[in-house]
PDB file of C-alpha atoms in Angstrom:
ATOM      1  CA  UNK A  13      78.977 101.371 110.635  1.00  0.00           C
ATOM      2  CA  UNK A  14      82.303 102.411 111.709  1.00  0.00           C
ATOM      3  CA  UNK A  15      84.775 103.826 109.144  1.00  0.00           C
ATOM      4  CA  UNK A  16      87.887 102.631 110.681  1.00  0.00           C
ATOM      5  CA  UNK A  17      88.020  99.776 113.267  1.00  0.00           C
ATOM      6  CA  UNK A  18      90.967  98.849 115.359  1.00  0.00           C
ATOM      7  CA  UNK A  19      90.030  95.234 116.955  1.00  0.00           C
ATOM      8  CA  UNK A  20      93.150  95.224 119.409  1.00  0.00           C
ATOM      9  CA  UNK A  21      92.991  97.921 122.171  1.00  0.00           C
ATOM     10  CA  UNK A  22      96.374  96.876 123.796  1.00  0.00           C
ATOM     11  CA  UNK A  23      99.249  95.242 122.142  1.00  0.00           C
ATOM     12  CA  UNK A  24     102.781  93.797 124.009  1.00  0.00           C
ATOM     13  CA  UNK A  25     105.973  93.251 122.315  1.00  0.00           C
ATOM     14  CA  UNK A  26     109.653  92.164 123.213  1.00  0.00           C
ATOM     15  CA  UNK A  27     112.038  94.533 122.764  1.00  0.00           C
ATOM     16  CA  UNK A  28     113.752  94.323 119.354  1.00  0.00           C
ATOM     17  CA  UNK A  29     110.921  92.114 117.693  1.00  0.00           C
ATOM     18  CA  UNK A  30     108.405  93.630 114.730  1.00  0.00           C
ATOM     19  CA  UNK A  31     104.662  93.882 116.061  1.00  0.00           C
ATOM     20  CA  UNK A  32     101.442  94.182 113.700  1.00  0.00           C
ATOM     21  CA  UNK A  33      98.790  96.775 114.483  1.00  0.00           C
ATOM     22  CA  UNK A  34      95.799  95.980 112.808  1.00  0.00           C
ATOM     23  CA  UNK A  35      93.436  98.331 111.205  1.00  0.00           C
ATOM     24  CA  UNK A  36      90.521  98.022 108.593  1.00  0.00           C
ATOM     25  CA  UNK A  37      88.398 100.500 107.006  1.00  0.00           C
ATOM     26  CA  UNK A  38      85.244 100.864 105.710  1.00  0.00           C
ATOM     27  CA  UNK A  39      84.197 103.112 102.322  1.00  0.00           C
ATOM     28  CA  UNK A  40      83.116 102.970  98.652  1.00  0.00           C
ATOM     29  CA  UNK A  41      84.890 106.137  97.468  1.00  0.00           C
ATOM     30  CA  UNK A  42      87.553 105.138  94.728  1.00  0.00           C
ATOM     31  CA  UNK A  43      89.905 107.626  96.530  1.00  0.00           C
ATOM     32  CA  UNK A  44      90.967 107.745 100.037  1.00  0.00           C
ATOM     33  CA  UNK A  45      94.003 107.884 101.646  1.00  0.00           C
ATOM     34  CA  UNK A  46      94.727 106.166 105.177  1.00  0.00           C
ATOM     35  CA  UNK A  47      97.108 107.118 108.036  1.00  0.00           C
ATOM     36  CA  UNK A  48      98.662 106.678 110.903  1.00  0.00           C
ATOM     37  CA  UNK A  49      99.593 108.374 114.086  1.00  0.00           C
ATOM     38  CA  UNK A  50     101.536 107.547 117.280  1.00  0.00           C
ATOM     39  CA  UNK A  51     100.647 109.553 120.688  1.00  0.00           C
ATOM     40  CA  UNK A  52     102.668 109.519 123.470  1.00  0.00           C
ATOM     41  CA  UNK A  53     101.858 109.922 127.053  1.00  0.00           C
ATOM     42  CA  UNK A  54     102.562 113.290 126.413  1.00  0.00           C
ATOM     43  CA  UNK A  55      99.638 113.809 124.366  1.00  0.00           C
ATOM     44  CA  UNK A  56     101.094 115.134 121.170  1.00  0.00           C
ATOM     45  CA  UNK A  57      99.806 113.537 117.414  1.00  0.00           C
ATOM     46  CA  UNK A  58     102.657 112.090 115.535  1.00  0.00           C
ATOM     47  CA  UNK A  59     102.075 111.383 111.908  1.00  0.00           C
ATOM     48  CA  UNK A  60     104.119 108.016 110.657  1.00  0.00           C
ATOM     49  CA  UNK A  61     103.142 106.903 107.359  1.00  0.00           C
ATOM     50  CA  UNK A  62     100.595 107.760 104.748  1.00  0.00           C
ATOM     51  CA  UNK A  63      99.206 105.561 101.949  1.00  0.00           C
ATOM     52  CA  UNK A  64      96.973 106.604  99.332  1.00  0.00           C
ATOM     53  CA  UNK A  65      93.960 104.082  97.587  1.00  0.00           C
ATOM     54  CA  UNK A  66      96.023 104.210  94.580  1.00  0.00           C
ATOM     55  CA  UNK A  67      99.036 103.551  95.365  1.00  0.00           C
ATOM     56  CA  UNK A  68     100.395 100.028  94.254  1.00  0.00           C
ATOM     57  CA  UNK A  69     103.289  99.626  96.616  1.00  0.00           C
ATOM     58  CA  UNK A  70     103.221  99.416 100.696  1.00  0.00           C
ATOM     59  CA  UNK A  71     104.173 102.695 102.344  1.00  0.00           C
ATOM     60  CA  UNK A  72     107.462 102.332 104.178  1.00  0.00           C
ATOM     61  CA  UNK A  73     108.957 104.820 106.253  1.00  0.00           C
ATOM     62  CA  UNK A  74     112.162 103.550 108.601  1.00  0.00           C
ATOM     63  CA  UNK A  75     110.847 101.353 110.837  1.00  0.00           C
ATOM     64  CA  UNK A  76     107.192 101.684 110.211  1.00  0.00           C
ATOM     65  CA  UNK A  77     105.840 100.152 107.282  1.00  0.00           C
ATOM     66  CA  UNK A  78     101.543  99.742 106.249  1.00  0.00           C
ATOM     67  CA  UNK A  79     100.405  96.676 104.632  1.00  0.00           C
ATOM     68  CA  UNK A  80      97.884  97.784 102.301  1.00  0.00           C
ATOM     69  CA  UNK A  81      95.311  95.202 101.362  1.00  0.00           C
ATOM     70  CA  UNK A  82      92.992  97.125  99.487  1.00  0.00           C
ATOM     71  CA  UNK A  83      90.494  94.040  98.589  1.00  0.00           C
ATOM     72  CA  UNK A  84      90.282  93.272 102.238  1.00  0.00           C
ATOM     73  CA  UNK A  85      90.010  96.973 102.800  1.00  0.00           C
ATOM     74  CA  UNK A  86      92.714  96.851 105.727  1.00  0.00           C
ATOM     75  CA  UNK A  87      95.908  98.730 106.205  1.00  0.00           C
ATOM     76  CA  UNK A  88      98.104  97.373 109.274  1.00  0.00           C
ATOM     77  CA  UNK A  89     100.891  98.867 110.782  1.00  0.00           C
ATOM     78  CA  UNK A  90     104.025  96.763 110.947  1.00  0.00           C
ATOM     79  CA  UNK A  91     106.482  98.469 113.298  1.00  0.00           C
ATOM     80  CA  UNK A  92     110.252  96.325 112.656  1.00  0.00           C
ATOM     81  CA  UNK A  93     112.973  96.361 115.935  1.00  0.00           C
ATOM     82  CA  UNK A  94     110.448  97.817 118.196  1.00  0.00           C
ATOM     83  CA  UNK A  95     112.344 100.297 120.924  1.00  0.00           C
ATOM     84  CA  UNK A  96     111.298 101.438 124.026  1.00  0.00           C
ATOM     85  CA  UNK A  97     110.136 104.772 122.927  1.00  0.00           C
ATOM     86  CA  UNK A  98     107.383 102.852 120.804  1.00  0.00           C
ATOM     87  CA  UNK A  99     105.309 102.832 124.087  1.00  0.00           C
ATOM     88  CA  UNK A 100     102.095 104.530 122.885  1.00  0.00           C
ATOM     89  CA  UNK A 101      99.235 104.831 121.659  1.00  0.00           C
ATOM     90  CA  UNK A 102      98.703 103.606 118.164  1.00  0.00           C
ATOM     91  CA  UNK A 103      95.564 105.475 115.741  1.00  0.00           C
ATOM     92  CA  UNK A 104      94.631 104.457 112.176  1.00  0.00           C
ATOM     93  CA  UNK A 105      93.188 107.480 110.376  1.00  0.00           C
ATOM     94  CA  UNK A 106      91.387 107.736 107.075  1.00  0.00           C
ATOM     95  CA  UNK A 107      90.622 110.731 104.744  1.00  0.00           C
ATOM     96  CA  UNK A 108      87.264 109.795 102.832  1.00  0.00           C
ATOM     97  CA  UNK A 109      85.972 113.219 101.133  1.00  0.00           C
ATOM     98  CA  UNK A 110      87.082 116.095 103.218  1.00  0.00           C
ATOM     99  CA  UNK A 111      85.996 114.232 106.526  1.00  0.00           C
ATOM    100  CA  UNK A 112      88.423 112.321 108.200  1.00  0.00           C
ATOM    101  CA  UNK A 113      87.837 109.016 110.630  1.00  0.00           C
ATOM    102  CA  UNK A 114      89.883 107.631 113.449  1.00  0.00           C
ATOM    103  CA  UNK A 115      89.774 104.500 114.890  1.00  0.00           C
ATOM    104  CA  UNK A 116      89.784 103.769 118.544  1.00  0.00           C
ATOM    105  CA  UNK A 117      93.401 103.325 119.150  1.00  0.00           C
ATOM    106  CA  UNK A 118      95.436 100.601 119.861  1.00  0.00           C
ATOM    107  CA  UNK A 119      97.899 100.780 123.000  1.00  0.00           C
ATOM    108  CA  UNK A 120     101.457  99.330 122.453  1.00  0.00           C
ATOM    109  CA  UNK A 121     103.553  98.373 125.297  1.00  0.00           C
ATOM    110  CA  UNK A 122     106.611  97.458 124.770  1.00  0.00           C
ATOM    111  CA  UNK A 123     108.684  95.371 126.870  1.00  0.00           C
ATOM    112  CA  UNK A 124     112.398  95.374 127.895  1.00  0.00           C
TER     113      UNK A 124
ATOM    114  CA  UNK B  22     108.129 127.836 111.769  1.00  0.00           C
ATOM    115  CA  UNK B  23     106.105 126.845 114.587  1.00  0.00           C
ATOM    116  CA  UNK B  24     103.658 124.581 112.545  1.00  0.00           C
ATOM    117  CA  UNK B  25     100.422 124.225 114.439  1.00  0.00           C
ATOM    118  CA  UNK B  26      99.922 126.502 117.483  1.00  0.00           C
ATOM    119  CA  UNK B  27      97.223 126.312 120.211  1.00  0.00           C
ATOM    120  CA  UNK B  28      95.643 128.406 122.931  1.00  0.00           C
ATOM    121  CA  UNK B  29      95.185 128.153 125.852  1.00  0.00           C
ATOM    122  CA  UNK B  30      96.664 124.696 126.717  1.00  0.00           C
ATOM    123  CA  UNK B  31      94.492 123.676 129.322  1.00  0.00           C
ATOM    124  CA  UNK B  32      90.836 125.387 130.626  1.00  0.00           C
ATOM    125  CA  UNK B  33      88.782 125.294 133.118  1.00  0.00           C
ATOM    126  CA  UNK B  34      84.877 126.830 132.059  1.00  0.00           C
ATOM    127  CA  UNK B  35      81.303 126.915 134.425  1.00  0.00           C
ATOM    128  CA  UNK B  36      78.438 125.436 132.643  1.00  0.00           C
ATOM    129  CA  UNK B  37      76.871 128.559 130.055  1.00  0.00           C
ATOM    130  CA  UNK B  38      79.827 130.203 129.559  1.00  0.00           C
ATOM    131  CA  UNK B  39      81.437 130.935 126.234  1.00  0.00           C
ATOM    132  CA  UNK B  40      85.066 130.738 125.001  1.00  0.00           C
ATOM    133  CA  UNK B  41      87.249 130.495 122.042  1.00  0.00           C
ATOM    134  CA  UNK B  42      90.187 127.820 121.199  1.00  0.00           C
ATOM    135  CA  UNK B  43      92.600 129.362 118.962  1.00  0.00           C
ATOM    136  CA  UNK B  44      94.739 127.594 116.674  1.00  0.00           C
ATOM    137  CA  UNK B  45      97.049 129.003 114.143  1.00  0.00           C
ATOM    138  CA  UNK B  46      99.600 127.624 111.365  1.00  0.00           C
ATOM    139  CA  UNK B  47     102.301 128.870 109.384  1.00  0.00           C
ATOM    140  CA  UNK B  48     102.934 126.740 106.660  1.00  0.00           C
ATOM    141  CA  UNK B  49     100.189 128.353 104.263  1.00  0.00           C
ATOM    142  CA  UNK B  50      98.260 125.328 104.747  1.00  0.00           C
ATOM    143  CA  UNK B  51      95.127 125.097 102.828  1.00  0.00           C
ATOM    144  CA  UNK B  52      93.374 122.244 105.251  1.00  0.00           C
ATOM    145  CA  UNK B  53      92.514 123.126 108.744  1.00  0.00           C
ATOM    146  CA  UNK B  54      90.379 120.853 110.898  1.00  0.00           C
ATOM    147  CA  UNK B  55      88.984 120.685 115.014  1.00  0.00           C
ATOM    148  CA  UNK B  56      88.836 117.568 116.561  1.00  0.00           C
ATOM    149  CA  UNK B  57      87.860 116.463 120.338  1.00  0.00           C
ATOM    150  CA  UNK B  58      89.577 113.236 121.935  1.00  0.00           C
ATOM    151  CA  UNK B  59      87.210 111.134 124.364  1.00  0.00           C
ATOM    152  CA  UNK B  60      88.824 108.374 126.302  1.00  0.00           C
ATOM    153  CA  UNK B  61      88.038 104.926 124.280  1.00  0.00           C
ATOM    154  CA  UNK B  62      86.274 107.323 121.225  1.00  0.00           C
ATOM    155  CA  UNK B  63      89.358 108.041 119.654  1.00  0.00           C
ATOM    156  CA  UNK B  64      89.364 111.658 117.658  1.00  0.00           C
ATOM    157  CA  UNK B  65      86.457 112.649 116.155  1.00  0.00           C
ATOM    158  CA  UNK B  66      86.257 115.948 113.215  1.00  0.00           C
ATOM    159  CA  UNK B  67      84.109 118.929 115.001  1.00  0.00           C
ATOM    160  CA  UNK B  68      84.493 121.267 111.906  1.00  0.00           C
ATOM    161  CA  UNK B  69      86.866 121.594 109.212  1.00  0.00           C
ATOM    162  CA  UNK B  70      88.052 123.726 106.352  1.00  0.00           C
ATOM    163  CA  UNK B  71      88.983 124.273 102.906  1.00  0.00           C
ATOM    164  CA  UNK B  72      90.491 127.651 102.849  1.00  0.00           C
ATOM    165  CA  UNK B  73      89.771 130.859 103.766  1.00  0.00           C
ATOM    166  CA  UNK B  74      86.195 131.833 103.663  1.00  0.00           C
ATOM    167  CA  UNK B  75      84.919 128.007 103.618  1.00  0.00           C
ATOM    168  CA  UNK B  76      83.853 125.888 106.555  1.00  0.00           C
ATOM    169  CA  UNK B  77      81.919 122.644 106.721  1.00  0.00           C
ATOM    170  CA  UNK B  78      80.994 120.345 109.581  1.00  0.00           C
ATOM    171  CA  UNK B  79      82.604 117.328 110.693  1.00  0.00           C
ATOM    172  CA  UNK B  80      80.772 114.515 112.608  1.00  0.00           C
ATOM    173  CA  UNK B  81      80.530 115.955 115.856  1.00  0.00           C
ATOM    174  CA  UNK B  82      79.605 119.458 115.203  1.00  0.00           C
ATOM    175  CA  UNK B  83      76.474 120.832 117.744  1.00  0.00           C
ATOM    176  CA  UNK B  84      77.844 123.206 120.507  1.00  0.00           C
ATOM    177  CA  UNK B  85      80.671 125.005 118.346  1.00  0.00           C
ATOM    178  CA  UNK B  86      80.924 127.427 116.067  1.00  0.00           C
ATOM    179  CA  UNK B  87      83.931 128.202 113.542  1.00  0.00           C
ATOM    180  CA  UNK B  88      85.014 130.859 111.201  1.00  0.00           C
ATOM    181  CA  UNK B  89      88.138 131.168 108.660  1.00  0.00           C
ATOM    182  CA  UNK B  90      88.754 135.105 107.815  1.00  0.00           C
ATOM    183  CA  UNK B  91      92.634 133.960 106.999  1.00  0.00           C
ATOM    184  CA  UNK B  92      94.964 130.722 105.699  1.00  0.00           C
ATOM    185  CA  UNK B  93      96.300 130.900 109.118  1.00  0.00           C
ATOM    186  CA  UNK B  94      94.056 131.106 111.534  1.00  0.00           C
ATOM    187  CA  UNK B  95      90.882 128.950 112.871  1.00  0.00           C
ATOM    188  CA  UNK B  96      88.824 129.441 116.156  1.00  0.00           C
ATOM    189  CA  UNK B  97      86.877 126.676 117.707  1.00  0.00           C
ATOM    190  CA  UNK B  98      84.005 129.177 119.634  1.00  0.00           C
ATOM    191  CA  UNK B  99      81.905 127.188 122.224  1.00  0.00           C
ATOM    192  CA  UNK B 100      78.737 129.312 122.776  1.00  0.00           C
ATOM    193  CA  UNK B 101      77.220 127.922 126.177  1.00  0.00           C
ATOM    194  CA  UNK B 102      79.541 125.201 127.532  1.00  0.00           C
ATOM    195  CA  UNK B 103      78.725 122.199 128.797  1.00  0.00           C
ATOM    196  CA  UNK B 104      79.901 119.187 131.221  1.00  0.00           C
ATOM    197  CA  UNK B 105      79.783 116.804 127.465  1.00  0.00           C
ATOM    198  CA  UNK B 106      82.311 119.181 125.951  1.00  0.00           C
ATOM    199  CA  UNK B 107      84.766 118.441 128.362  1.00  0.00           C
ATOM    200  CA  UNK B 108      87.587 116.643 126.226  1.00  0.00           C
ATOM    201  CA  UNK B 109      91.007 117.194 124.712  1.00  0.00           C
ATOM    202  CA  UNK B 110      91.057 119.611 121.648  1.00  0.00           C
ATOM    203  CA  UNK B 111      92.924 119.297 118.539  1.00  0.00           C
ATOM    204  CA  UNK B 112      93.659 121.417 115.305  1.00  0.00           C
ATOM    205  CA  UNK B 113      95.462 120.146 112.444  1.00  0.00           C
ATOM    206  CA  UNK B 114      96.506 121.057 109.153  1.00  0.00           C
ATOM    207  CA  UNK B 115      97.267 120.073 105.854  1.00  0.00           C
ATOM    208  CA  UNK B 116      98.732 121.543 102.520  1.00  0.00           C
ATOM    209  CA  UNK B 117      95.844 119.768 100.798  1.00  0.00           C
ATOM    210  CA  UNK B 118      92.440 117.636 101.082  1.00  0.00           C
ATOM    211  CA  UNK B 119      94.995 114.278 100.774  1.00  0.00           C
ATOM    212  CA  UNK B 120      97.924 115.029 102.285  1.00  0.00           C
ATOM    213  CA  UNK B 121      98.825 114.303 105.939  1.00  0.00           C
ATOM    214  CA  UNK B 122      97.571 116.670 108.171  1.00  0.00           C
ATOM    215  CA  UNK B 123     100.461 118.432 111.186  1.00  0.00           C
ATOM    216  CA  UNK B 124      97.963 118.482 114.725  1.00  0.00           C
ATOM    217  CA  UNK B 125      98.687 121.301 117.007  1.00  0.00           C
ATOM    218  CA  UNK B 126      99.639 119.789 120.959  1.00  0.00           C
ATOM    219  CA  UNK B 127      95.944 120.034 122.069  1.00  0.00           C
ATOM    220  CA  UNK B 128      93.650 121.923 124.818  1.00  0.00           C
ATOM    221  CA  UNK B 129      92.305 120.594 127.668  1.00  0.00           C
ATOM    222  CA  UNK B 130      89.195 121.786 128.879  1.00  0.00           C
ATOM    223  CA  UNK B 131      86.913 120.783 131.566  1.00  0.00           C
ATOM    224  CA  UNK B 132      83.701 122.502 131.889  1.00  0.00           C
ATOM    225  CA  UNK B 133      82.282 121.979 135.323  1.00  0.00           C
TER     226      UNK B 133
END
């Protein structure tokens, strides 16, 4: 089975509107934590946001927030105002152990 | 501080022969971990480790070796290359099992 899954493998947005990445996960450890990374056409991995399995409150950072639904074992991506530069590609990590699991990716276009 | 440093950026290797990816860090992160990105795969862990001295296997691990004589440093060998192990490699870090992990910008290779 997969450990992460990301159903949407390319996403459009207006200009200045919020979009919603979706990502779920799949594990029975009590403690995990679950990520997220941009990558540009450039290539590089940009960490956004992090949220841990126990942590009560959604991870915000800026304009990138993760809605953390731990009974439904999902943790989307809500990106507020999207810009230009958000043009990417979109990957849902998660630590489980000391092995870590991306998902497929999720490309964001976003439009003037 | 450069963070996460690889070498070479890009290579080109003939099926059977051997190389070495180097990656280095200098944040005195504890962490360090190889993955390879396949279009539509996403990243996937080759090897990782927990600190000097200590390596493990990740999910895709057959074809490469690794070893971890300091905090800072942690080769990706490739014995015997071959045409599969052509993808984009990555090394991260990370201060601790849990905490986000820093990638380095990534090596190309293509083994012919």
């Amino acid at each position: 089975a997969q450990k992460i899954t990301q159903t949407q493998p390319g996403m459009f947005v207006q200009e200045k509107e919020a979009v919603t990445l979706d990502c779920t996960y799949d594990t029975s450890d009590q403690s995990y934590g679950l990520f997220w990374y941009k990558q540009p056409s450039s290539g590089e991995m940009i960490f956004l946001i992090y949220q841990g399995s126990y942590d009560e409150q959604n991870a915000t950072e800026g304009r990138y927030s993760l809605n953390f639904q731990k009974a439904r074992k999902s943790a989307n991506l809500v990106i507020s105002a999207s810009q230009l530069g958000d043009s990417a590609m979109y990957f849902c990590a998660m630590r489980e152990g000391n092995q870590f699991y991306f998902g497929t990716g999720t490309s964001l276009t976003v439009i003037p | 501080n450069a963070g996460v440093t690889q070498t070479p950026k890009f290579q080109v290797l003939k099926t059977g022969q051997s190389m070495t990816l180097q990656c280095a860090q200098d944040m005195n992160h504890e962490y360090m971990s190889w993955y390879r990105q396949d279009p539509g795969m996403g990243l996937r862990l080759i090897h990782y480790s927990v600190g000097a001295g200590i390596t493990d296997q990740g999910e895709v691990p057959n074809g490469y070796n690794v070893s971890r004589s300091t905090t800072e440093d942690f080769p990706l060998r490739l014995l015997s290359a071959a045409p599969s192990q052509t993808s984009v490699y990555f090394c991260a870090s990370s201060y601790a099992r849990l905490e986000t992990q820093y990638f380095g910008p990534g090596t190309r290779l293509l083994v012919l």
